[in-house]
GROMACS .gro file of N, CA and C in nm:
model
  252
    1MET      N    1   2.091   0.000  -3.893
    1MET     CA    2   2.225  -0.032  -3.851
    1MET      C    3   2.232  -0.045  -3.697
    2PHE      N    4   2.161   0.045  -3.627
    2PHE     CA    5   2.164   0.040  -3.480
    2PHE      C    6   2.114  -0.094  -3.428
    3TRP      N    7   1.999  -0.139  -3.480
    3TRP     CA    8   1.941  -0.263  -3.430
    3TRP      C    9   2.029  -0.382  -3.466
    4THR      N   10   2.098  -0.376  -3.577
    4THR     CA   11   2.191  -0.483  -3.613
    4THR      C   12   2.308  -0.487  -3.515
    5MET      N   13   2.357  -0.370  -3.476
    5MET     CA   14   2.467  -0.364  -3.378
    5MET      C   15   2.425  -0.424  -3.244
    6LEU      N   16   2.297  -0.412  -3.211
    6LEU     CA   17   2.249  -0.467  -3.083
    6LEU      C   18   2.263  -0.619  -3.077
    7VAL      N   19   2.262  -0.685  -3.193
    7VAL     CA   20   2.280  -0.829  -3.197
    7VAL      C   21   2.414  -0.866  -3.133
    8PHE      N   22   2.514  -0.779  -3.149
    8PHE     CA   23   2.646  -0.804  -3.092
    8PHE      C   24   2.665  -0.736  -2.956
    9LEU      N   25   2.611  -0.615  -2.941
    9LEU     CA   26   2.633  -0.539  -2.818
    9LEU      C   27   2.559  -0.597  -2.698
   10ASP      N   28   2.436  -0.643  -2.718
   10ASP     CA   29   2.359  -0.698  -2.605
   10ASP      C   30   2.427  -0.821  -2.543
   11PRO      N   31   2.465  -0.921  -2.623
   11PRO     CA   32   2.535  -1.036  -2.561
   11PRO      C   33   2.671  -0.997  -2.503
   12LEU      N   34   2.740  -0.903  -2.569
   12LEU     CA   35   2.869  -0.858  -2.516
   12LEU      C   36   2.851  -0.794  -2.379
   13ALA      N   37   2.749  -0.711  -2.365
   13ALA     CA   38   2.722  -0.647  -2.235
   13ALA      C   39   2.691  -0.753  -2.129
   14ALA      N   40   2.612  -0.854  -2.165
   14ALA     CA   41   2.578  -0.959  -2.069
   14ALA      C   42   2.702  -1.036  -2.025
   15VAL      N   43   2.788  -1.069  -2.119
   15VAL     CA   44   2.912  -1.142  -2.085
   15VAL      C   45   3.002  -1.055  -1.999
   16LEU      N   46   3.015  -0.928  -2.035
   16LEU     CA   47   3.101  -0.838  -1.956
   16LEU      C   48   3.047  -0.817  -1.815
   17VAL      N   49   2.915  -0.809  -1.799
   17VAL     CA   50   2.859  -0.795  -1.664
   17VAL      C   51   2.900  -0.915  -1.579
   18ALA      N   52   2.904  -1.033  -1.640
   18ALA     CA   53   2.943  -1.153  -1.566
   18ALA      C   54   3.093  -1.159  -1.540
   19LEU      N   55   3.174  -1.121  -1.639
   19LEU     CA   56   3.319  -1.137  -1.628
   19LEU      C   57   3.392  -1.013  -1.576
   20ARG      N   58   3.347  -0.898  -1.617
   20ARG     CA   59   3.410  -0.771  -1.577
   20ARG      C   60   3.298  -0.672  -1.546
   21PRO      N   61   3.237  -0.685  -1.428
   21PRO     CA   62   3.115  -0.612  -1.395
   21PRO      C   63   3.122  -0.461  -1.414
   22ARG      N   64   3.233  -0.401  -1.381
   22ARG     CA   65   3.242  -0.254  -1.393
   22ARG      C   66   3.232  -0.211  -1.539
   23LEU      N   67   3.305  -0.277  -1.626
   23LEU     CA   68   3.300  -0.246  -1.768
   23LEU      C   69   3.165  -0.286  -1.827
   24GLY      N   70   3.114  -0.400  -1.788
   24GLY     CA   71   2.984  -0.446  -1.836
   24GLY      C   72   2.872  -0.352  -1.797
   25ALA      N   73   2.879  -0.296  -1.676
   25ALA     CA   74   2.776  -0.201  -1.630
   25ALA      C   75   2.774  -0.077  -1.718
   26VAL      N   76   2.890  -0.028  -1.754
   26VAL     CA   77   2.897   0.091  -1.840
   26VAL      C   78   2.838   0.060  -1.978
   27LEU      N   79   2.878  -0.052  -2.037
   27LEU     CA   80   2.827  -0.087  -2.169
   27LEU      C   81   2.676  -0.111  -2.164
   28ALA      N   82   2.629  -0.183  -2.065
   28ALA     CA   83   2.485  -0.210  -2.053
   28ALA      C   84   2.407  -0.080  -2.040
   29LEU      N   85   2.456   0.012  -1.961
   29LEU     CA   86   2.387   0.140  -1.944
   29LEU      C   87   2.386   0.218  -2.075
   30LEU      N   88   2.497   0.224  -2.143
   30LEU     CA   89   2.503   0.296  -2.271
   30LEU      C   90   2.408   0.234  -2.374
   31VAL      N   91   2.407   0.103  -2.382
   31VAL     CA   92   2.320   0.035  -2.478
   31VAL      C   93   2.173   0.062  -2.446
   32MET      N   94   2.136   0.052  -2.319
   32MET     CA   95   1.996   0.070  -2.283
   32MET      C   96   1.950   0.215  -2.301
   33VAL      N   97   2.034   0.312  -2.266
   33VAL     CA   98   1.997   0.452  -2.286
   33VAL      C   99   1.977   0.479  -2.435
   34ALA      N  100   2.071   0.432  -2.517
   34ALA     CA  101   2.059   0.453  -2.662
   34ALA      C  102   1.935   0.382  -2.716
   35ASP      N  103   1.911   0.261  -2.671
   35ASP     CA  104   1.797   0.182  -2.720
   35ASP      C  105   1.665   0.252  -2.687
   36VAL      N  106   1.648   0.293  -2.563
   36VAL     CA  107   1.523   0.359  -2.524
   36VAL      C  108   1.509   0.494  -2.595
   37ALA      N  109   1.617   0.569  -2.609
   37ALA     CA  110   1.610   0.699  -2.677
   37ALA      C  111   1.571   0.683  -2.823
   38ILE      N  112   1.636   0.590  -2.892
   38ILE     CA  113   1.608   0.571  -3.035
   38ILE      C  114   1.467   0.515  -3.055
   39ASN      N  115   1.427   0.420  -2.974
   39ASN     CA  116   1.293   0.364  -2.988
   39ASN      C  117   1.185   0.464  -2.948
   40SER      N  118   1.212   0.551  -2.852
   40SER     CA  119   1.116   0.655  -2.814
   40SER      C  120   1.100   0.754  -2.929
   41ASP      N  121   1.212   0.792  -2.990
   41ASP     CA  122   1.207   0.883  -3.104
   41ASP      C  123   1.127   0.820  -3.218
   42TRP      N  124   1.154   0.693  -3.244
   42TRP     CA  125   1.082   0.622  -3.350
   42TRP      C  126   0.932   0.620  -3.322
   43ALA      N  127   0.895   0.590  -3.199
   43ALA     CA  128   0.754   0.582  -3.161
   43ALA      C  129   0.686   0.718  -3.175
   44CYS      N  130   0.756   0.825  -3.136
   44CYS     CA  131   0.698   0.959  -3.147
   44CYS      C  132   0.683   1.002  -3.293
   45ARG      N  133   0.783   0.975  -3.374
   45ARG     CA  134   0.778   1.016  -3.515
   45ARG      C  135   0.673   0.939  -3.594
   46LEU      N  136   0.662   0.811  -3.568
   46LEU     CA  137   0.570   0.728  -3.646
   46LEU      C  138   0.436   0.708  -3.577
   47GLY      N  139   0.423   0.760  -3.458
   47GLY     CA  140   0.298   0.745  -3.386
   47GLY      C  141   0.265   0.600  -3.354
   48ALA      N  142   0.370   0.522  -3.325
   48ALA     CA  143   0.348   0.380  -3.297
   48ALA      C  144   0.268   0.364  -3.168
   49SER      N  145   0.154   0.303  -3.182
   49SER     CA  146   0.073   0.276  -3.063
   49SER      C  147  -0.007   0.149  -3.088
   50GLY      N  148  -0.043   0.085  -2.983
   50GLY     CA  149  -0.119  -0.038  -2.995
   50GLY      C  150  -0.031  -0.156  -3.034
   51GLY      N  151  -0.084  -0.273  -3.020
   51GLY     CA  152  -0.013  -0.394  -3.057
   51GLY      C  153   0.114  -0.415  -2.978
   52VAL      N  154   0.207  -0.485  -3.040
   52VAL     CA  155   0.334  -0.518  -2.975
   52VAL      C  156   0.412  -0.392  -2.944
   53GLY      N  157   0.407  -0.292  -3.030
   53GLY     CA  158   0.481  -0.167  -3.009
   53GLY      C  159   0.445  -0.100  -2.878
   54ALA      N  160   0.320  -0.114  -2.835
   54ALA     CA  161   0.277  -0.052  -2.710
   54ALA      C  162   0.336  -0.122  -2.589
   55LEU      N  163   0.384  -0.244  -2.605
   55LEU     CA  164   0.442  -0.320  -2.494
   55LEU      C  165   0.594  -0.310  -2.490
   56VAL      N  166   0.656  -0.296  -2.606
   56VAL     CA  167   0.802  -0.302  -2.615
   56VAL      C  168   0.868  -0.183  -2.547
   57LEU      N  169   0.826  -0.063  -2.579
   57LEU     CA  170   0.891   0.056  -2.522
   57LEU      C  171   0.878   0.062  -2.369
   58PRO      N  172   0.760   0.038  -2.312
   58PRO     CA  173   0.753   0.036  -2.165
   58PRO      C  174   0.840  -0.074  -2.104
   59ALA      N  175   0.850  -0.189  -2.169
   59ALA     CA  176   0.935  -0.297  -2.118
   59ALA      C  177   1.082  -0.256  -2.122
   60GLN      N  178   1.122  -0.190  -2.231
   60GLN     CA  179   1.260  -0.143  -2.241
   60GLN      C  180   1.288  -0.036  -2.137
   61ALA      N  181   1.193   0.055  -2.118
   61ALA     CA  182   1.211   0.161  -2.018
   61ALA      C  183   1.222   0.100  -1.878
   62PHE      N  184   1.142  -0.003  -1.850
   62PHE     CA  185   1.151  -0.071  -1.721
   62PHE      C  186   1.290  -0.133  -1.703
   63PHE      N  187   1.339  -0.201  -1.808
   63PHE     CA  188   1.470  -0.264  -1.797
   63PHE      C  189   1.579  -0.159  -1.783
   64LEU      N  190   1.564  -0.044  -1.848
   64LEU     CA  191   1.658   0.066  -1.827
   64LEU      C  192   1.660   0.105  -1.679
   65GLY      N  193   1.543   0.107  -1.616
   65GLY     CA  194   1.537   0.136  -1.472
   65GLY      C  195   1.611   0.031  -1.391
   66VAL      N  196   1.600  -0.096  -1.431
   66VAL     CA  197   1.672  -0.203  -1.362
   66VAL      C  198   1.822  -0.184  -1.376
   67VAL      N  199   1.866  -0.151  -1.499
   67VAL     CA  200   2.009  -0.128  -1.523
   67VAL      C  201   2.056  -0.008  -1.442
   68LEU      N  202   1.978   0.100  -1.440
   68LEU     CA  203   2.015   0.218  -1.361
   68LEU      C  204   2.023   0.186  -1.212
   69ALA      N  205   1.930   0.104  -1.163
   69ALA     CA  206   1.931   0.068  -1.021
   69ALA      C  207   2.053  -0.016  -0.985
   70GLY      N  208   2.095  -0.104  -1.075
   70GLY     CA  209   2.209  -0.190  -1.048
   70GLY      C  210   2.343  -0.126  -1.079
   71PHE      N  211   2.342  -0.018  -1.155
   71PHE     CA  212   2.466   0.045  -1.199
   71PHE      C  213   2.559   0.083  -1.083
   72PRO      N  214   2.511   0.153  -0.980
   72PRO     CA  215   2.603   0.189  -0.871
   72PRO      C  216   2.664   0.067  -0.800
   73MET      N  217   2.586  -0.038  -0.787
   73MET     CA  218   2.639  -0.158  -0.721
   73MET      C  219   2.748  -0.224  -0.805
   74LEU      N  220   2.726  -0.233  -0.936
   74LEU     CA  221   2.827  -0.294  -1.023
   74LEU      C  222   2.952  -0.208  -1.032
   75ARG      N  223   2.936  -0.077  -1.037
   75ARG     CA  224   3.051   0.013  -1.045
   75ARG      C  225   3.131   0.013  -0.916
   76ALA      N  226   3.066  -0.019  -0.803
   76ALA     CA  227   3.136  -0.018  -0.674
   76ALA      C  228   3.221  -0.142  -0.653
   77LEU      N  229   3.202  -0.244  -0.735
   77LEU     CA  230   3.282  -0.365  -0.719
   77LEU      C  231   3.429  -0.335  -0.743
   78GLN      N  232   3.513  -0.410  -0.677
   78GLN     CA  233   3.658  -0.394  -0.695
   78GLN      C  234   3.695  -0.430  -0.839
   79PRO      N  235   3.787  -0.357  -0.899
   79PRO     CA  236   3.831  -0.393  -1.033
   79PRO      C  237   3.896  -0.530  -1.034
   80ASP      N  238   3.890  -0.595  -1.150
   80ASP     CA  239   3.953  -0.726  -1.158
   80ASP      C  240   4.105  -0.711  -1.168
   81ALA      N  241   4.174  -0.820  -1.185
   81ALA     CA  242   4.320  -0.820  -1.182
   81ALA      C  243   4.382  -0.732  -1.290
   82ARG      N  244   4.309  -0.711  -1.400
   82ARG     CA  245   4.363  -0.628  -1.508
   82ARG      C  246   4.333  -0.481  -1.487
   83GLY      N  247   4.265  -0.445  -1.381
   83GLY     CA  248   4.241  -0.304  -1.348
   83GLY      C  249   4.127  -0.240  -1.425
   84ALA      N  250   4.021  -0.315  -1.452
   84ALA     CA  251   3.909  -0.263  -1.531
   84ALA      C  252   3.850  -0.144  -1.467
   0.00000   0.00000   0.00000
């Protein structure tokens, strides 16, 4: 169910970052933290190593770092006209 929700949450976060950066930054951060946490748990429980699985989690963790690095800048932007 989580991965199915990502089909909707990931594009929504991208659109919100473009249109309402403060709100989009929060959603993007929440999605990435949940994604890395759930995938890390999955990898530890199933012992996923090698192949594509060995590349996906580090790539997600890297992107989480990118989101974390950009989060303060996006949150510092002035709210839009609706007061986001």
